[in-house]
mmCIF file of C-alpha atoms in Angstrom:
data_model
loop_
_atom_site.group_PDB
_atom_site.id
_atom_site.type_symbol
_atom_site.label_atom_id
_atom_site.label_comp_id
_atom_site.label_asym_id
_atom_site.label_seq_id
_atom_site.Cartn_x
_atom_site.Cartn_y
_atom_site.Cartn_z
ATOM 1 C CA ALA M 1 152.954 143.296 85.804
ATOM 2 C CA ILE M 2 149.431 143.014 84.467
ATOM 3 C CA GLN M 3 147.299 145.976 85.441
ATOM 4 C CA LEU M 4 143.582 145.600 86.055
ATOM 5 C CA THR M 5 141.527 148.756 85.671
ATOM 6 C CA GLN M 6 138.050 148.716 87.131
ATOM 7 C CA SER M 7 135.326 151.171 86.291
ATOM 8 C CA PRO M 8 133.645 152.924 87.798
ATOM 9 C CA SER M 9 135.641 153.429 91.020
ATOM 10 C CA SER M 10 132.400 154.168 92.843
ATOM 11 C CA LEU M 11 128.759 153.829 92.059
ATOM 12 C CA SER M 12 125.525 154.947 93.709
ATOM 13 C CA ALA M 13 122.516 152.792 93.007
ATOM 14 C CA SER M 14 119.147 151.827 94.452
ATOM 15 C CA VAL M 15 117.699 148.522 95.542
ATOM 16 C CA GLY M 16 116.363 146.775 92.455
ATOM 17 C CA ASP M 17 118.762 148.471 90.028
ATOM 18 C CA ARG M 18 120.854 146.582 87.494
ATOM 19 C CA VAL M 19 124.544 147.335 87.898
ATOM 20 C CA THR M 20 127.547 146.540 85.725
ATOM 21 C CA ILE M 21 131.205 146.816 86.742
ATOM 22 C CA THR M 22 133.974 146.425 84.207
ATOM 23 C CA CYS M 23 137.545 145.204 84.588
ATOM 24 C CA ARG M 24 140.073 145.741 81.805
ATOM 25 C CA ALA M 25 143.425 143.945 81.784
ATOM 26 C CA SER M 26 146.556 145.510 80.334
ATOM 27 C CA GLN M 27 147.225 142.291 78.421
ATOM 28 C CA ALA M 28 145.244 139.174 77.578
ATOM 29 C CA ILE M 29 144.624 136.877 80.554
ATOM 30 C CA ARG M 30 142.358 134.244 78.916
ATOM 31 C CA HIS M 31 139.613 133.711 81.511
ATOM 32 C CA ASP M 32 141.901 133.680 84.554
ATOM 33 C CA LEU M 33 139.856 136.187 86.516
ATOM 34 C CA GLY M 34 137.716 136.156 89.621
ATOM 35 C CA TRP M 35 135.316 138.653 91.149
ATOM 36 C CA TYR M 36 135.173 139.292 94.896
ATOM 37 C CA GLN M 37 132.851 141.139 97.236
ATOM 38 C CA HIS M 38 134.407 142.738 100.281
ATOM 39 C CA LYS M 39 132.722 144.309 103.286
ATOM 40 C CA PRO M 40 134.552 146.150 106.088
ATOM 41 C CA GLY M 41 135.899 143.871 108.771
ATOM 42 C CA LYS M 42 135.066 140.733 106.805
ATOM 43 C CA ALA M 43 136.955 138.311 104.622
ATOM 44 C CA PRO M 44 136.613 138.797 100.855
ATOM 45 C CA LYS M 45 133.953 136.581 99.307
ATOM 46 C CA LEU M 46 134.324 134.808 95.971
ATOM 47 C CA LEU M 47 131.434 135.520 93.601
ATOM 48 C CA ILE M 48 132.645 134.477 90.147
ATOM 49 C CA TYR M 49 135.678 132.512 88.947
ATOM 50 C CA ALA M 50 136.991 131.666 85.492
ATOM 51 C CA ALA M 51 135.426 134.978 84.433
ATOM 52 C CA SER M 52 131.888 133.620 84.226
ATOM 53 C CA THR M 53 131.379 130.671 86.593
ATOM 54 C CA LEU M 54 129.116 131.405 89.543
ATOM 55 C CA GLN M 55 130.536 130.194 92.850
ATOM 56 C CA THR M 56 128.359 127.685 94.671
ATOM 57 C CA GLY M 57 125.926 129.404 97.004
ATOM 58 C CA VAL M 58 126.172 132.836 95.368
ATOM 59 C CA PRO M 59 122.791 134.216 94.258
ATOM 60 C CA SER M 60 122.024 133.992 90.561
ATOM 61 C CA ARG M 61 121.565 137.765 90.315
ATOM 62 C CA PHE M 62 125.377 137.887 90.066
ATOM 63 C CA SER M 63 126.891 137.062 86.687
ATOM 64 C CA GLY M 64 130.221 137.497 84.965
ATOM 65 C CA SER M 65 131.364 137.594 81.376
ATOM 66 C CA GLY M 66 134.370 138.271 79.219
ATOM 67 C CA SER M 67 137.725 136.835 78.249
ATOM 68 C CA GLY M 68 141.048 138.141 77.061
ATOM 69 C CA THR M 69 141.207 141.720 78.278
ATOM 70 C CA ASP M 70 137.630 142.831 78.978
ATOM 71 C CA PHE M 71 135.437 141.504 81.758
ATOM 72 C CA THR M 72 132.184 142.497 83.405
ATOM 73 C CA LEU M 73 130.372 141.740 86.642
ATOM 74 C CA THR M 74 126.630 142.318 86.563
ATOM 75 C CA ILE M 75 124.177 142.379 89.442
ATOM 76 C CA SER M 76 120.742 142.057 87.909
ATOM 77 C CA SER M 77 118.657 143.410 90.790
ATOM 78 C CA LEU M 78 120.493 144.991 93.696
ATOM 79 C CA GLN M 79 119.629 143.801 97.175
ATOM 80 C CA PRO M 80 120.454 145.664 100.418
ATOM 81 C CA GLU M 81 123.181 143.137 101.284
ATOM 82 C CA ASP M 82 124.991 143.824 97.959
ATOM 83 C CA PHE M 83 126.295 147.232 98.992
ATOM 84 C CA ALA M 84 130.020 146.590 99.327
ATOM 85 C CA THR M 85 133.283 146.977 97.429
ATOM 86 C CA TYR M 86 133.926 144.698 94.462
ATOM 87 C CA TYR M 87 137.309 143.624 93.115
ATOM 88 C CA CYS M 88 138.549 141.664 90.146
ATOM 89 C CA LEU M 89 141.656 139.475 90.541
ATOM 90 C CA GLN M 90 143.850 137.957 87.828
ATOM 91 C CA ASP M 91 146.031 134.915 88.417
ATOM 92 C CA TYR M 92 147.134 134.404 84.821
ATOM 93 C CA ASN M 93 150.739 135.063 85.801
ATOM 94 C CA TYR M 94 152.872 136.481 88.562
ATOM 95 C CA PRO M 95 152.562 138.952 90.081
ATOM 96 C CA TYR M 96 148.851 138.387 90.525
ATOM 97 C CA THR M 97 146.926 141.639 90.714
ATOM 98 C CA PHE M 98 143.628 143.074 91.885
ATOM 99 C CA GLY M 99 141.695 145.881 90.317
ATOM 100 C CA GLN M 100 141.513 149.029 92.417
ATOM 101 C CA GLY M 101 137.981 148.231 93.536
ATOM 102 C CA THR M 102 134.470 149.556 92.891
ATOM 103 C CA LYS M 103 132.586 150.848 95.909
ATOM 104 C CA LEU M 104 128.880 150.299 95.517
ATOM 105 C CA GLU M 105 126.840 152.663 97.677
ATOM 106 C CA ILE M 106 123.160 153.156 98.354
ATOM 107 C CA LYS M 107 121.578 156.080 96.504
ATOM 108 C CA GLU R 1 134.185 122.671 107.506
ATOM 109 C CA VAL R 2 136.990 124.458 105.686
ATOM 110 C CA GLN R 3 138.814 126.876 107.984
ATOM 111 C CA LEU R 4 141.780 129.168 107.601
ATOM 112 C CA VAL R 5 143.018 131.045 110.658
ATOM 113 C CA GLU R 6 145.718 133.694 110.507
ATOM 114 C CA SER R 7 147.872 134.600 113.476
ATOM 115 C CA GLY R 8 151.082 136.394 114.310
ATOM 116 C CA GLY R 9 150.072 139.975 113.636
ATOM 117 C CA GLY R 10 150.935 142.806 115.956
ATOM 118 C CA LEU R 11 152.829 146.040 116.415
ATOM 119 C CA VAL R 12 156.404 146.174 115.142
ATOM 120 C CA LYS R 13 158.892 148.979 114.608
ATOM 121 C CA PRO R 14 160.099 149.981 111.141
ATOM 122 C CA GLY R 15 162.908 147.684 110.076
ATOM 123 C CA GLY R 16 161.625 144.907 112.294
ATOM 124 C CA SER R 17 160.400 141.407 111.484
ATOM 125 C CA LEU R 18 157.259 139.398 111.991
ATOM 126 C CA ARG R 19 156.108 135.922 110.977
ATOM 127 C CA LEU R 20 152.494 135.340 110.095
ATOM 128 C CA SER R 21 150.911 131.900 110.176
ATOM 129 C CA CYS R 22 147.896 130.537 108.352
ATOM 130 C CA ALA R 23 146.538 127.355 109.931
ATOM 131 C CA ALA R 24 144.184 125.261 107.822
ATOM 132 C CA SER R 25 141.669 122.565 108.656
ATOM 133 C CA GLY R 26 138.765 120.724 107.092
ATOM 134 C CA PHE R 27 140.360 119.914 103.733
ATOM 135 C CA PRO R 28 143.413 118.075 102.283
ATOM 136 C CA PHE R 29 145.780 120.967 102.829
ATOM 137 C CA SER R 30 148.742 119.499 100.947
ATOM 138 C CA SER R 31 146.770 119.604 97.683
ATOM 139 C CA TYR R 32 146.083 123.335 97.636
ATOM 140 C CA THR R 33 147.888 126.511 96.668
ATOM 141 C CA ILE R 34 147.651 129.188 99.354
ATOM 142 C CA ILE R 35 147.912 132.944 98.874
ATOM 143 C CA TRP R 36 148.383 135.984 101.106
ATOM 144 C CA VAL R 37 146.447 139.161 100.399
ATOM 145 C CA ARG R 38 146.541 142.404 102.373
ATOM 146 C CA GLN R 39 144.479 145.522 102.785
ATOM 147 C CA ALA R 40 146.110 148.678 104.071
ATOM 148 C CA PRO R 41 143.903 151.179 105.918
ATOM 149 C CA GLY R 42 141.630 152.948 103.461
ATOM 150 C CA LYS R 43 143.112 151.064 100.494
ATOM 151 C CA GLY R 44 142.092 148.202 98.253
ATOM 152 C CA LEU R 45 143.077 144.568 98.263
ATOM 153 C CA GLU R 46 146.655 143.743 97.280
ATOM 154 C CA TRP R 47 147.969 140.273 96.422
ATOM 155 C CA VAL R 48 151.157 139.657 98.403
ATOM 156 C CA SER R 49 152.401 136.122 97.765
ATOM 157 C CA SER R 50 151.465 132.586 96.707
ATOM 158 C CA ILE R 51 152.856 129.125 97.329
ATOM 159 C CA SER R 52 151.887 125.988 95.426
ATOM 160 C CA SER R 53 150.851 122.759 97.112
ATOM 161 C CA SER R 54 154.339 121.225 97.072
ATOM 162 C CA SER R 55 156.213 124.520 97.431
ATOM 163 C CA SER R 56 157.466 124.192 93.853
ATOM 164 C CA TYR R 57 156.115 127.575 92.803
ATOM 165 C CA MET R 58 156.185 130.790 94.771
ATOM 166 C CA GLY R 59 155.445 134.336 93.757
ATOM 167 C CA TYR R 60 155.686 137.757 95.325
ATOM 168 C CA ALA R 61 154.369 141.232 94.714
ATOM 169 C CA ASP R 62 157.071 143.671 93.639
ATOM 170 C CA SER R 63 156.369 145.690 96.788
ATOM 171 C CA VAL R 64 157.525 142.826 99.068
ATOM 172 C CA LYS R 65 160.013 140.910 96.908
ATOM 173 C CA GLY R 66 163.300 140.441 98.717
ATOM 174 C CA ARG R 67 161.768 141.261 102.105
ATOM 175 C CA PHE R 68 159.004 138.681 102.527
ATOM 176 C CA THR R 69 159.350 134.898 102.272
ATOM 177 C CA ILE R 70 156.477 132.451 101.988
ATOM 178 C CA SER R 71 156.788 128.839 103.115
ATOM 179 C CA ARG R 72 154.587 125.955 104.157
ATOM 180 C CA ASP R 73 154.689 122.860 106.335
ATOM 181 C CA ASN R 74 152.187 120.344 105.013
ATOM 182 C CA SER R 75 152.684 118.154 108.086
ATOM 183 C CA LYS R 76 151.334 121.017 110.179
ATOM 184 C CA ASN R 77 148.705 122.211 107.701
ATOM 185 C CA SER R 78 150.236 125.657 107.838
ATOM 186 C CA VAL R 79 151.594 128.390 105.603
ATOM 187 C CA TYR R 80 153.924 131.089 106.859
ATOM 188 C CA LEU R 81 154.834 134.585 105.747
ATOM 189 C CA GLN R 82 158.163 135.785 107.093
ATOM 190 C CA MET R 83 158.214 139.561 106.864
ATOM 191 C CA ASN R 84 161.557 141.349 107.264
ATOM 192 C CA SER R 85 162.634 144.972 106.895
ATOM 193 C CA LEU R 86 159.090 146.077 107.589
ATOM 194 C CA ARG R 87 157.975 149.528 106.525
ATOM 195 C CA ALA R 88 155.079 151.754 107.523
ATOM 196 C CA GLU R 89 153.428 150.953 104.197
ATOM 197 C CA ASP R 90 153.263 147.262 105.162
ATOM 198 C CA THR R 91 150.660 148.175 107.788
ATOM 199 C CA ALA R 92 147.581 146.215 106.774
ATOM 200 C CA VAL R 93 145.219 143.399 107.552
ATOM 201 C CA TYR R 94 146.713 140.225 106.082
ATOM 202 C CA PHE R 95 144.430 137.476 104.811
ATOM 203 C CA CYS R 96 145.274 133.970 103.663
ATOM 204 C CA ALA R 97 143.108 132.128 101.168
ATOM 205 C CA ARG R 98 142.870 128.746 99.469
ATOM 206 C CA ARG R 99 143.042 128.367 95.697
ATOM 207 C CA ARG R 100 140.574 125.843 94.337
ATOM 208 C CA GLY R 101 141.258 124.766 90.785
ATOM 209 C CA ASN R 102 142.340 127.729 88.748
ATOM 210 C CA SER R 103 141.223 130.933 87.087
ATOM 211 C CA GLY R 104 140.738 133.285 89.984
ATOM 212 C CA ASN R 105 139.102 130.725 92.252
ATOM 213 C CA TYR R 106 139.989 131.497 95.868
ATOM 214 C CA ASP R 107 137.007 130.089 97.652
ATOM 215 C CA SER R 108 137.935 130.115 101.322
ATOM 216 C CA TRP R 109 139.499 132.937 103.304
ATOM 217 C CA GLY R 110 140.614 133.570 106.846
ATOM 218 C CA GLN R 111 139.384 136.532 108.856
ATOM 219 C CA GLY R 112 142.732 138.305 108.738
ATOM 220 C CA THR R 113 145.425 139.439 111.137
ATOM 221 C CA LEU R 114 146.465 143.051 111.634
ATOM 222 C CA VAL R 115 150.074 144.110 111.197
ATOM 223 C CA THR R 116 150.984 147.608 112.340
ATOM 224 C CA VAL R 117 154.427 149.001 111.549
ATOM 225 C CA SER R 118 155.058 152.090 113.622
ATOM 226 C CA SER R 119 157.694 153.589 115.894
#
């Protein structure tokens, strides 16, 4: 199974900060990767698909990049509503896998 | 409006069975792959299973292979997850989601249903 390793596992940041989360795959997955935001008690929310395509309705402060094995999610200027846990997901082949998550907390 | 609604969760004893349902509306259901994802208490998201639009392709996480079975009824706009031989570690909130296109694009999700496996 393809392993996705996210870093960091947790992150403290302030409103207005620029934040970058990385996701490394154990083998090449082309651009078959999405990024999700998850808040307690809510459904996960799609932010980015195909590694770098912004989902309709998602603010432009979110961006994604990468292909092959190395991917990044960047939030250019943190807003209060962005504090959540972020996950990458690969669906290149079965079994699909999520990264372990990055919990973004307020400093 | 696209909607996915999970149901069928509840309390079950170890070794027991449960069938989850995911009812869809607001889109041409028979054209979409559907997945199940779960989150155990205090843990991250875990992909559980997927079924393609025509049921031609199905996949399972290693942790549930041989115990869980995914199916769909396009006439009822529904996907099912039959869960047998349940274990304490299957305790989780189970979400269903719609795949749109490809490359990690799961754009619509249900609110989840809680499964608790405990004696």
